[in-house]
mmCIF file of C-alpha atoms in Angstrom:
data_model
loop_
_atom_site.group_PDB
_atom_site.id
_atom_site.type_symbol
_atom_site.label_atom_id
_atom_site.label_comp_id
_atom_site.label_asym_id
_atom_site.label_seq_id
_atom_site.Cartn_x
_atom_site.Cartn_y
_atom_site.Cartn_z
ATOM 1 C CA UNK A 23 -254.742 202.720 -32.894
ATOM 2 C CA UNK A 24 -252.867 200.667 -35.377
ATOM 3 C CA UNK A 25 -253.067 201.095 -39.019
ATOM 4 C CA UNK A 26 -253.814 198.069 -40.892
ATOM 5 C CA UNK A 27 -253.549 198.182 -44.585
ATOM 6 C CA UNK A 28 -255.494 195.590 -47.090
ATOM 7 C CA UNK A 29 -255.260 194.112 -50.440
ATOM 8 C CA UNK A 30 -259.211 194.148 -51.815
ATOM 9 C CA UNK A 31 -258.541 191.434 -54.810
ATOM 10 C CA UNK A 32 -259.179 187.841 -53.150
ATOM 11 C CA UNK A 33 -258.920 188.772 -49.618
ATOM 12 C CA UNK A 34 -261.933 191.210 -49.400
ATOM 13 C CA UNK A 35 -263.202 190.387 -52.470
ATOM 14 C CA UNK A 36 -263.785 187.265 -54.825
ATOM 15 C CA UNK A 37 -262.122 188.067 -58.140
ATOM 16 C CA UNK A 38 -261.469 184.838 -59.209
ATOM 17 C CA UNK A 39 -264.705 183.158 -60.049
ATOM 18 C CA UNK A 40 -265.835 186.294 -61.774
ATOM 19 C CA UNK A 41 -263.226 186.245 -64.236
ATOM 20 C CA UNK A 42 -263.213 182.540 -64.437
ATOM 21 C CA UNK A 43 -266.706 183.037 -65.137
ATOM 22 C CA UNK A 44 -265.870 185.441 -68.000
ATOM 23 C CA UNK A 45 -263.192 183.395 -69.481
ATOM 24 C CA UNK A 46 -265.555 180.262 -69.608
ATOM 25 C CA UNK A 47 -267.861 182.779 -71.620
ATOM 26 C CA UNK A 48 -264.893 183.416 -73.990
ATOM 27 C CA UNK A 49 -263.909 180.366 -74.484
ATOM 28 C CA UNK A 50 -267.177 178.570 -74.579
ATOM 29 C CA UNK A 51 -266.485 175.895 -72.237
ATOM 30 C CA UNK A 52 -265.654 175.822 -68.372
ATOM 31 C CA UNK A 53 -262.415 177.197 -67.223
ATOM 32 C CA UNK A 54 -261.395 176.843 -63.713
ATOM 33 C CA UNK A 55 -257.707 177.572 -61.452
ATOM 34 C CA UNK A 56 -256.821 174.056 -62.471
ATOM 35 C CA UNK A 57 -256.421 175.075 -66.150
ATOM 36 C CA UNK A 58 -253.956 177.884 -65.167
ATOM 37 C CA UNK A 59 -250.256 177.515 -64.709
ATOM 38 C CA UNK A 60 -249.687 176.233 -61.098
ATOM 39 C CA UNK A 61 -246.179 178.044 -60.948
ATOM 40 C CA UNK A 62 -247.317 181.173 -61.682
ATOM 41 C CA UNK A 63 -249.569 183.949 -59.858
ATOM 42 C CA UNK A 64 -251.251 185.154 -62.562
ATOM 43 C CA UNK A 65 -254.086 183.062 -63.576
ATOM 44 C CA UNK A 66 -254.382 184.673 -67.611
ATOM 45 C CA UNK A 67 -250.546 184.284 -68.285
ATOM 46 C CA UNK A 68 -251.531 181.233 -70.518
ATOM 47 C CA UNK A 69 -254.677 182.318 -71.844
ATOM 48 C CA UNK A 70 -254.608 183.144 -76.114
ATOM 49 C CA UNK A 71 -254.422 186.893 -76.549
ATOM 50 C CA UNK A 72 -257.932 187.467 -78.186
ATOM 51 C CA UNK A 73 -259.615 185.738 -74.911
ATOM 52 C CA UNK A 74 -257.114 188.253 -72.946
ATOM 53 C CA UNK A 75 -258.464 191.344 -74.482
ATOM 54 C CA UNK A 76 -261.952 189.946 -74.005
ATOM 55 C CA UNK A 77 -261.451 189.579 -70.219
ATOM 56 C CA UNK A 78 -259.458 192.879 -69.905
ATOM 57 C CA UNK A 79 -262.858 194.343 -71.676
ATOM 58 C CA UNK A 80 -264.838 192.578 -69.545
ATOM 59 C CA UNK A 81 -263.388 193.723 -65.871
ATOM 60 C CA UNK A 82 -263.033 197.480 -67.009
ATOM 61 C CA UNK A 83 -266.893 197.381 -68.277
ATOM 62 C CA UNK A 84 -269.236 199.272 -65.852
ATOM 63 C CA UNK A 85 -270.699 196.799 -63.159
ATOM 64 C CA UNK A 86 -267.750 194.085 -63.295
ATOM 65 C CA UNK A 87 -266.286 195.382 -59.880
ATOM 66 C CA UNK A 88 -269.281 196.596 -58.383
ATOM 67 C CA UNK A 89 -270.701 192.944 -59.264
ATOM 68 C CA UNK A 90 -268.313 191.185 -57.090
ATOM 69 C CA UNK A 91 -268.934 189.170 -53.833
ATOM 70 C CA UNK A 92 -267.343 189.623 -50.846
ATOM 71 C CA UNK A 93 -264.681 186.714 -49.300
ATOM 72 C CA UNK A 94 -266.449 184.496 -46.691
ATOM 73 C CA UNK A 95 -265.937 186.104 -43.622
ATOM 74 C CA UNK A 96 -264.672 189.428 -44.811
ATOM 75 C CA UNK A 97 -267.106 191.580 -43.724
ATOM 76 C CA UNK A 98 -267.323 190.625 -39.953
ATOM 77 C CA UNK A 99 -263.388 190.113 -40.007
ATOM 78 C CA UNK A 100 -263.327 194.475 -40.952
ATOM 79 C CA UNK A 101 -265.875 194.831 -38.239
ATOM 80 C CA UNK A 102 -263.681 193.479 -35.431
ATOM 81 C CA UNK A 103 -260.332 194.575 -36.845
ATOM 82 C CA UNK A 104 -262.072 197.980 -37.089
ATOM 83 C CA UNK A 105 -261.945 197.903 -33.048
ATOM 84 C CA UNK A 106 -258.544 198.187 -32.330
ATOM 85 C CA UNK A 107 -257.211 199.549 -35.925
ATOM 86 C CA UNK A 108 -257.757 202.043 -38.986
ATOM 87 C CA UNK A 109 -258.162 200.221 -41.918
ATOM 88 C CA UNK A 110 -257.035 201.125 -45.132
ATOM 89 C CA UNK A 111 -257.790 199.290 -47.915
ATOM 90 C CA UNK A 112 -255.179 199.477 -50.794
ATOM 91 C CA UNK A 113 -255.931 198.076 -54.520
ATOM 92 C CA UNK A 114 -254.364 198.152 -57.804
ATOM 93 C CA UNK A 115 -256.356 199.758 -60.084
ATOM 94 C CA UNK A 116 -257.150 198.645 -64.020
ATOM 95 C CA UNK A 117 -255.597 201.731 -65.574
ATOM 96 C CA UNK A 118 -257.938 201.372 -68.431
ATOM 97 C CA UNK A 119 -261.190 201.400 -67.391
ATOM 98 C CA UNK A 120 -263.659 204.386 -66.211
ATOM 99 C CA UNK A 121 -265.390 202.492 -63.900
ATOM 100 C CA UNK A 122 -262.920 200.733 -61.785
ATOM 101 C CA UNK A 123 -261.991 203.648 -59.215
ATOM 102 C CA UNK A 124 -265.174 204.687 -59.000
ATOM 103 C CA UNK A 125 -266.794 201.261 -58.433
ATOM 104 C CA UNK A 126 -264.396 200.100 -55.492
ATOM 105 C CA UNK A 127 -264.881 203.007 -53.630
ATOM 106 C CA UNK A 128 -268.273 202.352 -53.665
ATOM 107 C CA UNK A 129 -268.454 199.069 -53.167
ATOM 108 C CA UNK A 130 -265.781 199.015 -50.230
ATOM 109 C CA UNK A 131 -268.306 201.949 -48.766
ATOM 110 C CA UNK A 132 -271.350 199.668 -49.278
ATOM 111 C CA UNK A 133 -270.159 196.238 -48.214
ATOM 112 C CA UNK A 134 -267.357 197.111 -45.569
ATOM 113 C CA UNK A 135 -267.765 200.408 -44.346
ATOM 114 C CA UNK A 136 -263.953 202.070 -46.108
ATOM 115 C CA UNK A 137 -264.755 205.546 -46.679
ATOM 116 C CA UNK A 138 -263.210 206.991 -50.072
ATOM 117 C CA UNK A 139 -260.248 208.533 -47.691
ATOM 118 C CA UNK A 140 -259.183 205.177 -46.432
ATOM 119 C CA UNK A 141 -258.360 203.493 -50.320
ATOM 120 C CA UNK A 142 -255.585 204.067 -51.867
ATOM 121 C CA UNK A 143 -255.330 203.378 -55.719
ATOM 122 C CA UNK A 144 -251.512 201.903 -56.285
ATOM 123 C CA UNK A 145 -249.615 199.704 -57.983
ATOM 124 C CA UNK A 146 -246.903 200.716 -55.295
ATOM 125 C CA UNK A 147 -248.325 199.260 -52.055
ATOM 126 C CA UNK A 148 -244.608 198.618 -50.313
ATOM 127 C CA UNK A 149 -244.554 202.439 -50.645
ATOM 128 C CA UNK A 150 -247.997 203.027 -48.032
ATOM 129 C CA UNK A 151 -246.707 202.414 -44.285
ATOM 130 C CA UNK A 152 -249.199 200.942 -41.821
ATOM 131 C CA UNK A 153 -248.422 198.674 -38.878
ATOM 132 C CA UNK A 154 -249.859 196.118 -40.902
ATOM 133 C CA UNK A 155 -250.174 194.604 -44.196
ATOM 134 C CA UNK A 156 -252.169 191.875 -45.698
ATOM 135 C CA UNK A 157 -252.271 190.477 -49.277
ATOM 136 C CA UNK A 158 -252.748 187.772 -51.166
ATOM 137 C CA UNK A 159 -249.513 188.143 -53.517
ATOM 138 C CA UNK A 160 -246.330 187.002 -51.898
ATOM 139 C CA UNK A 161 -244.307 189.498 -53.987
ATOM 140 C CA UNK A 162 -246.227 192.381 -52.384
ATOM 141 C CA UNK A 163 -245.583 191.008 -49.077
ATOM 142 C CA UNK A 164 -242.275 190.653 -49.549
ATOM 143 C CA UNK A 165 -241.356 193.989 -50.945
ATOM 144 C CA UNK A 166 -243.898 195.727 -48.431
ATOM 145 C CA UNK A 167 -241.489 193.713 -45.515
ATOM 146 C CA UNK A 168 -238.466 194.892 -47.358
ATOM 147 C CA UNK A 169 -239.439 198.923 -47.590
ATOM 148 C CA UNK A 170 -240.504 198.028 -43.690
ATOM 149 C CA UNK A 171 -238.865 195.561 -41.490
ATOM 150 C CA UNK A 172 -240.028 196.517 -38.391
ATOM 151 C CA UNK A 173 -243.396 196.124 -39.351
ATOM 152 C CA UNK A 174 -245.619 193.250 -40.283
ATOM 153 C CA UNK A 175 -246.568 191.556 -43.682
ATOM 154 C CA UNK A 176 -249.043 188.965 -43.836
ATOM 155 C CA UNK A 177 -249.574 187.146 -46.680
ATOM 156 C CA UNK A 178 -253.076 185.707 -46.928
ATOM 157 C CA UNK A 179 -253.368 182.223 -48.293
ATOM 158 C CA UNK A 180 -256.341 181.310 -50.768
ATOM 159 C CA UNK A 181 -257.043 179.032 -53.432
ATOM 160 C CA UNK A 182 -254.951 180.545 -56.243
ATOM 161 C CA UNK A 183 -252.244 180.744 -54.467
ATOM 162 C CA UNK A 184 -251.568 178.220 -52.257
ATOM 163 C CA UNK A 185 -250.330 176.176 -55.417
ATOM 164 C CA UNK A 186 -247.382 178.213 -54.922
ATOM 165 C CA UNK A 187 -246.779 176.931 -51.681
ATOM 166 C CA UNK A 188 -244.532 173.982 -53.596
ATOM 167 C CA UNK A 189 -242.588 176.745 -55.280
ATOM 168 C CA UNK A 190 -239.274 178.164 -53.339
ATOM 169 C CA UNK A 191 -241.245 181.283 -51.785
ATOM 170 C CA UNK A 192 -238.482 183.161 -49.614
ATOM 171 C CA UNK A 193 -242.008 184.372 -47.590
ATOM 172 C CA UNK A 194 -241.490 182.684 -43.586
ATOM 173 C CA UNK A 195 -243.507 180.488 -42.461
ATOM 174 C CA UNK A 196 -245.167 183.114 -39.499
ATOM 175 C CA UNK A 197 -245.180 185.367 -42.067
ATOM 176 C CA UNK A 198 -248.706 183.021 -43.807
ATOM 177 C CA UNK A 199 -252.198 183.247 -42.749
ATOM 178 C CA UNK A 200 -255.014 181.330 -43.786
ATOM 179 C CA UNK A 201 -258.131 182.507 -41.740
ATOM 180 C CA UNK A 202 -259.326 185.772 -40.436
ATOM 181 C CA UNK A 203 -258.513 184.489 -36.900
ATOM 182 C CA UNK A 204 -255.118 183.885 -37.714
ATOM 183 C CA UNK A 205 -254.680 187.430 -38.872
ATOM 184 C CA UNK A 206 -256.593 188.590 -35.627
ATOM 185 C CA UNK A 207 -254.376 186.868 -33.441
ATOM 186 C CA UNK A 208 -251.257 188.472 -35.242
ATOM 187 C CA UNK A 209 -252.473 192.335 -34.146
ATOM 188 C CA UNK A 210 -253.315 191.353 -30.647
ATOM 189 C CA UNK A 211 -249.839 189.878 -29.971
#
């Protein structure tokens, strides 16, 4: 079987609303992706540093991550990719909070079926070696390709980050996947 390793953070999970939803709290008014930078990744690089240390606060409180919804088509996407490969779900974890660990292994348990043996807590994915690797950062992609050539690094387009797609990304095209089809079709050929 093929190993298949996966970013949890807006490919299995929806961790953007959520925190726009806590940054509208913050700032007492809606807040959406538009009202980030568009040539950047991360969505709180502009935000004031008191409404930053509220959000921080708010995803490293107990329930944040076990509060969070699973992508559209996630869930039956593990289920078939579970029949020809061992998944392994990899996430960065908040460094600060108690909870965080503890609530993603859980939750990936509950919603997906990834046993605590089959998540690995890094901020150095390119370092784990699978067959496979999708996420939804084009810098992890790229360094994961770099650390293994002869493998394959998908890099899984969604709302936040296809604004990038205008920016000079050195990512190829075949490299981009947009549906859980797409990323099927890529471990059967």
């Amino acid at each position: 079987m093929k190993d298949f390793l996966i970013d949890v953070d807006e490919v299995l999970a929806d961790f953007v609303n959520p925190a726009a939803a806590v940054i509208s709290g913050l700032l007492g008014r809606p807040w959406t992706l538009d009202d980030a930078p568009h040539d950047n990744w991360d969505m709180f690089s502009n935000l004031a540093p008191e409404v930053l240390k509220g959000v921080f606060e708010a995803m490293n409180g107990k329930g944040f991550v076990s509060g969070l919804q699973p992508t559209p088509g996630s869930q039956d996407f593990v289920r078939e990719l579970r029949k020809t490969c061992n998944i392994y779900a990899l996430t960065a974890p908040h460094h600060t909070s108690p909870w965080w660990v503890l609530e993603r292994n859980i939750w990936l348990g509950d919603l997906f079926g990834i046993d605590r043996k089959h998540v690995v807590h890094t901020d150095a994915k390119y370092l784990c070696r699978g067959d496979f690797f999708l996420d939804d950062r084009h810098d992890h992609v790229t360094r994961w390709n770099d650390r293994h050539p002869d493998k394959s690094g998908l890099w899984w387009g969604t709302k936040h980050n296809q604004r990038l797609l205008k920016s000079s990304l050195t990512l190829p095209l075949e490299r981009r996947v947009d549906s859980w089809e797409a990323v099927l079709a890529k471990v059967a050929a």
